[in-house]
Amino acid sequence: MTPPPIRYPLPTLVVLVALGLLAWRGRDWVASVSEPVWAGIDRLRSGPPFPESTEPMRREGAIARKVLVLREGVSVTDVPGGAVVESIRRRIFADVYDVWPLGGTPTHYRIGNRQPIGWVEADAVLPWDTRLVVRPVGSEIRLRTDPADERGSSLSLDGTPLPIVEWGSDAVRVAVWDRAEPWGAVDRWGWVRLGELPPDAIGVLLTRSELLELLRIAIEPERAGAPPPRVLAMLGMVDSGASLTAEQAEGFRRTLPDSMVRIRGLADGGSVEQLGRINDFWSPDVMWSGIAYQAIPLSSIPGE
């Protein structure tokens, strides 16, 4: 029997056979090759991975960066803008572990105490590494856009302390509260020159238990130890149980403006008398989660 005639040239047959083999055996091979390619494309689309630090971020002076949670019930997400994993029921001070994005103004902070909790939106917290405040001594201060601003604008004080969130050689940057929501929402930011502030305008926000511990140290200065109690008060570490080395304390002091470091304490038992008076006439400036805080003058705390 005569075989049927070949209707296609040999090269065409080779191509057809190769395509058949590819369709038969090449599906898995194509999938194995394309999977990492598509994974790379997905990574490019989603951008860099979100950071997952296990230790708090540090500012100059090896001091942990912190935030104040501005309201109760703040949602915590697994990634910036991701799924809600829990809620922070109480207003707290928290350590900052990561920020997002990695450059520019943060839109999210990864926060926690002793270990990360998760990500919160930037408008839910106040970046505030210390307890330093400008106390409302007098009726107004001059608020500037930057330390070199020669004009500035007058800011009327309403009795609410202004958190010091940053500082330069002769000025501090403060958060000005929304008058309708003090301690809950920031209206604006500005710089205040230290040379224009009245005496005792620089203070620290303390709880009553912290005040009593400072009073005990003032009465028994030989038990103060190191670091100085004033540094501990600035950092909110008077009775926190957290440790601070002498090197860390000195590193932090070196970052502060000279005029702030040189604020003299009260001599001849003056600290005991003033701290005792503050305790006797305790008048909190703010209370949240059942804990009251008052801004007291930095000069009243021993250990300059």
mmCIF file of C-alpha atoms in Angstrom:
data_model
loop_
_atom_site.group_PDB
_atom_site.id
_atom_site.type_symbol
_atom_site.label_atom_id
_atom_site.label_comp_id
_atom_site.label_asym_id
_atom_site.label_seq_id
_atom_site.Cartn_x
_atom_site.Cartn_y
_atom_site.Cartn_z
ATOM 1 C CA MET A 1 0.000 0.000 0.000
ATOM 2 C CA THR A 2 1.359 3.343 -0.964
ATOM 3 C CA PRO A 3 1.617 5.894 1.963
ATOM 4 C CA PRO A 4 -0.265 9.143 1.542
ATOM 5 C CA PRO A 5 1.735 11.972 0.166
ATOM 6 C CA ILE A 6 3.316 14.445 2.590
ATOM 7 C CA ARG A 7 1.378 17.694 2.278
ATOM 8 C CA TYR A 8 3.718 19.907 4.437
ATOM 9 C CA PRO A 9 7.422 20.591 4.089
ATOM 10 C CA LEU A 10 9.706 19.081 6.718
ATOM 11 C CA PRO A 11 10.444 22.315 8.662
ATOM 12 C CA THR A 12 6.746 22.879 9.165
ATOM 13 C CA LEU A 13 6.337 19.368 10.541
ATOM 14 C CA VAL A 14 9.189 19.936 12.971
ATOM 15 C CA VAL A 15 7.507 23.084 14.263
ATOM 16 C CA LEU A 16 4.160 21.295 14.620
ATOM 17 C CA VAL A 17 5.758 18.442 16.545
ATOM 18 C CA ALA A 18 7.577 20.917 18.841
ATOM 19 C CA LEU A 19 4.344 22.771 19.549
ATOM 20 C CA GLY A 20 2.617 19.503 20.345
ATOM 21 C CA LEU A 21 5.334 18.508 22.782
ATOM 22 C CA LEU A 22 5.213 21.951 24.370
ATOM 23 C CA ALA A 23 1.466 21.715 24.821
ATOM 24 C CA TRP A 24 1.826 18.214 26.268
ATOM 25 C CA ARG A 25 4.866 18.550 28.537
ATOM 26 C CA GLY A 26 5.614 22.254 28.726
ATOM 27 C CA ARG A 27 2.726 23.491 30.860
ATOM 28 C CA ASP A 28 4.500 22.795 34.144
ATOM 29 C CA TRP A 29 7.757 24.188 32.787
ATOM 30 C CA VAL A 30 6.106 27.422 31.672
ATOM 31 C CA ALA A 31 4.417 27.764 35.058
ATOM 32 C CA SER A 32 7.695 27.217 36.943
ATOM 33 C CA VAL A 33 9.435 29.843 34.832
ATOM 34 C CA SER A 34 6.647 32.429 34.923
ATOM 35 C CA GLU A 35 5.945 32.194 38.679
ATOM 36 C CA PRO A 36 9.079 34.063 39.835
ATOM 37 C CA VAL A 37 8.648 36.549 37.004
ATOM 38 C CA TRP A 38 5.132 37.453 38.131
ATOM 39 C CA ALA A 39 6.272 37.517 41.751
ATOM 40 C CA GLY A 40 8.897 40.083 40.807
ATOM 41 C CA ILE A 41 6.308 42.159 38.973
ATOM 42 C CA ASP A 42 4.038 42.049 42.054
ATOM 43 C CA ARG A 43 6.916 43.239 44.243
ATOM 44 C CA LEU A 44 7.534 46.153 41.897
ATOM 45 C CA ARG A 45 3.867 47.053 41.983
ATOM 46 C CA SER A 46 3.608 46.905 45.785
ATOM 47 C CA GLY A 47 6.870 48.758 46.497
ATOM 48 C CA PRO A 48 9.437 47.953 49.213
ATOM 49 C CA PRO A 49 8.432 45.622 52.042
ATOM 50 C CA PHE A 50 7.133 47.181 55.241
ATOM 51 C CA PRO A 51 9.725 47.281 58.056
ATOM 52 C CA GLU A 52 9.347 44.938 61.024
ATOM 53 C CA SER A 53 11.866 46.133 63.629
ATOM 54 C CA THR A 54 12.086 44.351 66.975
ATOM 55 C CA GLU A 55 13.671 47.297 68.825
ATOM 56 C CA PRO A 56 12.356 50.863 69.181
ATOM 57 C CA MET A 57 13.759 53.547 66.920
ATOM 58 C CA ARG A 58 16.323 55.849 68.532
ATOM 59 C CA ARG A 59 16.845 59.543 68.189
ATOM 60 C CA GLU A 60 20.150 61.334 68.616
ATOM 61 C CA GLY A 61 21.377 60.572 72.114
ATOM 62 C CA ALA A 62 20.189 56.940 71.941
ATOM 63 C CA ILE A 63 16.767 57.857 73.343
ATOM 64 C CA ALA A 64 13.765 55.828 72.196
ATOM 65 C CA ARG A 65 11.323 57.653 69.931
ATOM 66 C CA LYS A 66 7.819 57.885 71.374
ATOM 67 C CA VAL A 67 4.288 58.967 70.569
ATOM 68 C CA LEU A 68 1.260 59.929 72.617
ATOM 69 C CA VAL A 69 -1.914 58.163 71.461
ATOM 70 C CA LEU A 70 -4.416 61.016 71.147
ATOM 71 C CA ARG A 71 -7.678 59.192 71.704
ATOM 72 C CA GLU A 72 -9.159 55.962 72.933
ATOM 73 C CA GLY A 73 -10.104 53.166 70.566
ATOM 74 C CA VAL A 74 -7.399 53.801 67.949
ATOM 75 C CA SER A 75 -7.392 51.044 65.313
ATOM 76 C CA VAL A 76 -4.210 49.027 64.846
ATOM 77 C CA THR A 77 -3.508 47.402 61.471
ATOM 78 C CA ASP A 78 -1.155 44.636 60.365
ATOM 79 C CA VAL A 79 0.430 46.872 57.694
ATOM 80 C CA PRO A 80 -0.063 50.563 56.883
ATOM 81 C CA GLY A 81 -3.655 50.882 55.699
ATOM 82 C CA GLY A 82 -4.168 47.128 56.096
ATOM 83 C CA ALA A 83 -6.555 44.934 58.046
ATOM 84 C CA VAL A 84 -7.460 45.948 61.610
ATOM 85 C CA VAL A 85 -5.967 43.493 64.103
ATOM 86 C CA GLU A 86 -6.920 45.174 67.393
ATOM 87 C CA SER A 87 -7.801 48.460 69.065
ATOM 88 C CA ILE A 88 -5.871 50.513 71.635
ATOM 89 C CA ARG A 89 -8.534 51.035 74.272
ATOM 90 C CA ARG A 90 -6.579 53.511 76.432
ATOM 91 C CA ARG A 91 -4.558 56.605 75.701
ATOM 92 C CA ILE A 92 -0.928 55.716 76.250
ATOM 93 C CA PHE A 93 2.634 56.785 75.606
ATOM 94 C CA ALA A 94 4.168 54.231 73.231
ATOM 95 C CA ASP A 95 7.546 53.499 71.665
ATOM 96 C CA VAL A 96 7.988 53.895 67.910
ATOM 97 C CA TYR A 97 9.372 50.812 66.168
ATOM 98 C CA ASP A 98 8.959 51.849 62.527
ATOM 99 C CA VAL A 99 7.567 54.637 60.355
ATOM 100 C CA TRP A 100 6.014 54.593 56.895
ATOM 101 C CA PRO A 101 6.935 55.697 54.335
ATOM 102 C CA LEU A 102 10.643 55.310 54.949
ATOM 103 C CA GLY A 103 11.324 58.827 53.662
ATOM 104 C CA GLY A 104 9.399 62.061 54.014
ATOM 105 C CA THR A 105 6.546 62.811 56.387
ATOM 106 C CA PRO A 106 5.236 59.623 58.062
ATOM 107 C CA THR A 107 1.658 58.610 57.377
ATOM 108 C CA HIS A 108 1.812 55.636 59.757
ATOM 109 C CA TYR A 109 3.697 54.613 62.888
ATOM 110 C CA ARG A 110 4.359 51.105 64.140
ATOM 111 C CA ILE A 111 4.123 51.391 67.917
ATOM 112 C CA GLY A 112 4.093 49.343 71.103
ATOM 113 C CA ASN A 113 5.496 48.962 74.590
ATOM 114 C CA ARG A 114 8.070 46.225 75.170
ATOM 115 C CA GLN A 115 6.962 44.775 71.828
ATOM 116 C CA PRO A 116 5.249 46.130 68.700
ATOM 117 C CA ILE A 117 1.455 46.228 68.612
ATOM 118 C CA GLY A 118 1.010 47.243 64.985
ATOM 119 C CA TRP A 119 0.523 50.223 62.686
ATOM 120 C CA VAL A 120 -1.556 53.322 63.478
ATOM 121 C CA GLU A 121 -2.324 56.350 61.336
ATOM 122 C CA ALA A 122 -0.185 59.432 61.911
ATOM 123 C CA ASP A 123 -3.117 61.673 62.829
ATOM 124 C CA ALA A 124 -3.983 59.347 65.730
ATOM 125 C CA VAL A 125 -0.741 60.035 67.599
ATOM 126 C CA LEU A 126 1.523 62.921 68.594
ATOM 127 C CA PRO A 127 5.235 62.248 67.953
ATOM 128 C CA TRP A 128 6.654 63.281 71.341
ATOM 129 C CA ASP A 129 9.905 61.716 72.526
ATOM 130 C CA THR A 130 9.970 63.527 75.895
ATOM 131 C CA ARG A 131 7.641 65.045 78.472
ATOM 132 C CA LEU A 132 8.976 68.550 77.846
ATOM 133 C CA VAL A 133 6.373 71.311 77.487
ATOM 134 C CA VAL A 134 6.109 75.062 77.235
ATOM 135 C CA ARG A 135 4.047 76.038 80.263
ATOM 136 C CA PRO A 136 1.447 78.774 79.725
ATOM 137 C CA VAL A 137 3.265 81.435 81.770
ATOM 138 C CA GLY A 138 1.960 84.810 80.666
ATOM 139 C CA SER A 139 -0.800 85.618 78.205
ATOM 140 C CA GLU A 140 0.937 85.036 74.857
ATOM 141 C CA ILE A 141 4.062 83.855 73.072
ATOM 142 C CA ARG A 142 5.488 84.521 69.612
ATOM 143 C CA LEU A 143 5.147 81.539 67.298
ATOM 144 C CA ARG A 144 7.471 81.322 64.285
ATOM 145 C CA THR A 145 7.487 79.173 61.152
ATOM 146 C CA ASP A 146 11.163 78.325 61.766
ATOM 147 C CA PRO A 147 13.869 79.501 64.194
ATOM 148 C CA ALA A 148 15.119 82.107 61.695
ATOM 149 C CA ASP A 149 11.670 83.666 61.174
ATOM 150 C CA GLU A 150 12.113 87.278 62.348
ATOM 151 C CA ARG A 151 8.445 88.228 62.470
ATOM 152 C CA GLY A 152 6.394 85.287 63.663
ATOM 153 C CA SER A 153 2.867 85.712 64.978
ATOM 154 C CA SER A 154 1.364 86.218 68.408
ATOM 155 C CA LEU A 155 -0.258 83.157 69.988
ATOM 156 C CA SER A 156 -2.677 83.711 72.857
ATOM 157 C CA LEU A 157 -2.299 81.151 75.620
ATOM 158 C CA ASP A 158 -5.376 79.508 77.079
ATOM 159 C CA GLY A 159 -3.719 77.719 80.006
ATOM 160 C CA THR A 160 -2.922 74.509 78.120
ATOM 161 C CA PRO A 161 0.730 73.347 78.049
ATOM 162 C CA LEU A 162 2.288 72.974 74.593
ATOM 163 C CA PRO A 163 4.332 69.782 73.989
ATOM 164 C CA ILE A 164 7.917 70.385 72.840
ATOM 165 C CA VAL A 165 8.396 67.982 69.943
ATOM 166 C CA GLU A 166 11.735 69.209 68.574
ATOM 167 C CA TRP A 167 14.471 71.687 69.373
ATOM 168 C CA GLY A 168 17.393 73.581 67.918
ATOM 169 C CA SER A 169 20.242 75.513 69.456
ATOM 170 C CA ASP A 170 18.071 78.387 70.706
ATOM 171 C CA ALA A 171 14.450 77.487 69.898
ATOM 172 C CA VAL A 172 11.917 74.726 70.453
ATOM 173 C CA ARG A 173 9.162 73.454 68.161
ATOM 174 C CA VAL A 174 5.785 73.029 69.827
ATOM 175 C CA ALA A 175 2.454 71.447 68.998
ATOM 176 C CA VAL A 176 -0.418 73.912 69.319
ATOM 177 C CA TRP A 177 -3.648 72.210 70.271
ATOM 178 C CA ASP A 178 -6.962 72.674 68.542
ATOM 179 C CA ARG A 179 -8.892 74.911 70.965
ATOM 180 C CA ALA A 180 -11.954 72.717 70.528
ATOM 181 C CA GLU A 181 -10.014 69.517 71.309
ATOM 182 C CA PRO A 182 -6.965 70.163 73.535
ATOM 183 C CA TRP A 183 -4.747 67.105 73.934
ATOM 184 C CA GLY A 184 -6.801 65.400 71.243
ATOM 185 C CA ALA A 185 -5.969 67.195 67.984
ATOM 186 C CA VAL A 186 -3.089 69.385 66.832
ATOM 187 C CA ASP A 187 -4.077 72.636 65.124
ATOM 188 C CA ARG A 188 -0.589 73.674 63.978
ATOM 189 C CA TRP A 189 3.109 73.566 64.726
ATOM 190 C CA GLY A 190 5.553 76.390 65.352
ATOM 191 C CA TRP A 191 8.888 77.446 66.807
ATOM 192 C CA VAL A 192 9.381 79.471 69.982
ATOM 193 C CA ARG A 193 12.676 81.153 70.791
ATOM 194 C CA LEU A 194 13.902 80.197 74.235
ATOM 195 C CA GLY A 195 15.216 83.700 74.884
ATOM 196 C CA GLU A 196 11.678 85.082 74.556
ATOM 197 C CA LEU A 197 10.102 82.754 77.104
ATOM 198 C CA PRO A 198 9.510 83.935 80.683
ATOM 199 C CA PRO A 199 11.153 82.193 83.636
ATOM 200 C CA ASP A 200 9.750 78.769 84.482
ATOM 201 C CA ALA A 201 8.055 78.453 81.082
ATOM 202 C CA ILE A 202 9.964 75.245 80.325
ATOM 203 C CA GLY A 203 8.383 72.384 82.186
ATOM 204 C CA VAL A 204 7.691 68.661 82.214
ATOM 205 C CA LEU A 205 4.356 66.845 82.249
ATOM 206 C CA LEU A 206 4.246 64.512 85.250
ATOM 207 C CA THR A 207 1.822 62.249 87.064
ATOM 208 C CA ARG A 208 1.347 62.692 90.789
ATOM 209 C CA SER A 209 3.196 59.461 91.531
ATOM 210 C CA GLU A 210 6.149 60.789 89.521
ATOM 211 C CA LEU A 211 5.959 64.056 91.428
ATOM 212 C CA LEU A 212 6.030 62.226 94.758
ATOM 213 C CA GLU A 213 9.056 60.195 93.657
ATOM 214 C CA LEU A 214 10.874 63.417 92.714
ATOM 215 C CA LEU A 215 9.923 64.878 96.089
ATOM 216 C CA ARG A 216 11.413 61.847 97.832
ATOM 217 C CA ILE A 217 14.629 62.279 95.839
ATOM 218 C CA ALA A 218 14.727 65.997 96.728
ATOM 219 C CA ILE A 219 14.383 65.139 100.420
ATOM 220 C CA GLU A 220 17.024 62.388 100.220
ATOM 221 C CA PRO A 221 19.421 63.566 97.481
ATOM 222 C CA GLU A 222 21.998 60.953 98.445
ATOM 223 C CA ARG A 223 19.607 58.300 97.131
ATOM 224 C CA ALA A 224 19.106 59.970 93.769
ATOM 225 C CA GLY A 225 21.872 58.062 92.018
ATOM 226 C CA ALA A 226 22.436 58.376 88.281
ATOM 227 C CA PRO A 227 21.121 59.473 85.859
ATOM 228 C CA PRO A 228 19.983 62.814 87.327
ATOM 229 C CA PRO A 229 16.286 62.902 88.244
ATOM 230 C CA ARG A 230 15.735 65.900 85.970
ATOM 231 C CA VAL A 231 16.761 63.855 82.916
ATOM 232 C CA LEU A 232 14.470 61.031 84.019
ATOM 233 C CA ALA A 233 11.601 63.509 84.384
ATOM 234 C CA MET A 234 12.219 64.946 80.922
ATOM 235 C CA LEU A 235 11.981 61.449 79.442
ATOM 236 C CA GLY A 236 9.027 60.246 81.535
ATOM 237 C CA MET A 237 11.166 57.604 83.231
ATOM 238 C CA VAL A 238 10.915 58.651 86.892
ATOM 239 C CA ASP A 239 8.998 55.562 88.002
ATOM 240 C CA SER A 240 8.609 53.669 84.737
ATOM 241 C CA GLY A 241 10.967 50.863 85.730
ATOM 242 C CA ALA A 242 12.899 51.361 82.481
ATOM 243 C CA SER A 243 16.670 51.632 82.686
ATOM 244 C CA LEU A 244 18.785 54.513 81.432
ATOM 245 C CA THR A 245 22.556 54.450 81.464
ATOM 246 C CA ALA A 246 24.680 57.428 82.414
ATOM 247 C CA GLU A 247 26.024 57.476 78.846
ATOM 248 C CA GLN A 248 22.487 57.629 77.399
ATOM 249 C CA ALA A 249 21.533 60.404 79.818
ATOM 250 C CA GLU A 250 24.586 62.446 78.901
ATOM 251 C CA GLY A 251 23.998 61.815 75.204
ATOM 252 C CA PHE A 252 20.456 63.132 75.573
ATOM 253 C CA ARG A 253 21.626 66.206 77.487
ATOM 254 C CA ARG A 254 24.087 67.020 74.707
ATOM 255 C CA THR A 255 21.219 67.230 72.204
ATOM 256 C CA LEU A 256 19.354 69.852 74.262
ATOM 257 C CA PRO A 257 19.783 73.624 73.851
ATOM 258 C CA ASP A 258 22.397 75.009 76.247
ATOM 259 C CA SER A 259 19.908 77.410 77.782
ATOM 260 C CA MET A 260 17.645 74.491 78.682
ATOM 261 C CA VAL A 261 20.478 72.460 80.183
ATOM 262 C CA ARG A 262 21.616 75.469 82.242
ATOM 263 C CA ILE A 263 18.227 76.076 83.886
ATOM 264 C CA ARG A 264 19.236 76.271 87.511
ATOM 265 C CA GLY A 265 17.477 74.357 90.232
ATOM 266 C CA LEU A 266 16.339 75.861 93.511
ATOM 267 C CA ALA A 267 19.016 75.944 96.179
ATOM 268 C CA ASP A 268 18.865 75.411 99.944
ATOM 269 C CA GLY A 269 15.923 73.039 99.970
ATOM 270 C CA GLY A 270 13.986 75.088 97.435
ATOM 271 C CA SER A 271 13.115 72.012 95.382
ATOM 272 C CA VAL A 272 11.634 70.275 98.417
ATOM 273 C CA GLU A 273 9.531 73.313 99.233
ATOM 274 C CA GLN A 274 8.290 73.882 95.690
ATOM 275 C CA LEU A 275 7.583 70.232 94.922
ATOM 276 C CA GLY A 276 5.779 69.955 98.245
ATOM 277 C CA ARG A 277 3.689 72.994 97.391
ATOM 278 C CA ILE A 278 2.810 71.567 93.976
ATOM 279 C CA ASN A 279 1.740 68.342 95.659
ATOM 280 C CA ASP A 280 -0.360 70.185 98.249
ATOM 281 C CA PHE A 281 -2.131 72.207 95.565
ATOM 282 C CA TRP A 282 -2.152 69.506 92.892
ATOM 283 C CA SER A 283 -4.037 70.895 89.879
ATOM 284 C CA PRO A 284 -3.870 68.611 86.820
ATOM 285 C CA ASP A 285 -3.625 70.111 83.361
ATOM 286 C CA VAL A 286 -5.053 67.016 81.704
ATOM 287 C CA MET A 287 -6.378 63.576 82.579
ATOM 288 C CA TRP A 288 -6.809 60.540 80.378
ATOM 289 C CA SER A 289 -7.376 56.863 81.127
ATOM 290 C CA GLY A 290 -7.825 57.825 84.778
ATOM 291 C CA ILE A 291 -4.308 59.256 85.112
ATOM 292 C CA ALA A 292 -3.817 62.974 85.812
ATOM 293 C CA TYR A 293 -0.847 65.010 84.588
ATOM 294 C CA GLN A 294 0.430 68.440 85.527
ATOM 295 C CA ALA A 295 3.119 70.580 83.914
ATOM 296 C CA ILE A 296 5.634 71.602 86.556
ATOM 297 C CA PRO A 297 8.639 73.931 86.120
ATOM 298 C CA LEU A 298 11.879 72.244 85.123
ATOM 299 C CA SER A 299 13.681 74.430 87.673
ATOM 300 C CA SER A 300 11.779 72.757 90.523
ATOM 301 C CA ILE A 301 13.352 69.369 89.754
ATOM 302 C CA PRO A 302 16.796 68.677 91.230
ATOM 303 C CA GLY A 303 19.692 67.419 89.160
ATOM 304 C CA GLU A 304 20.430 70.043 86.498
#
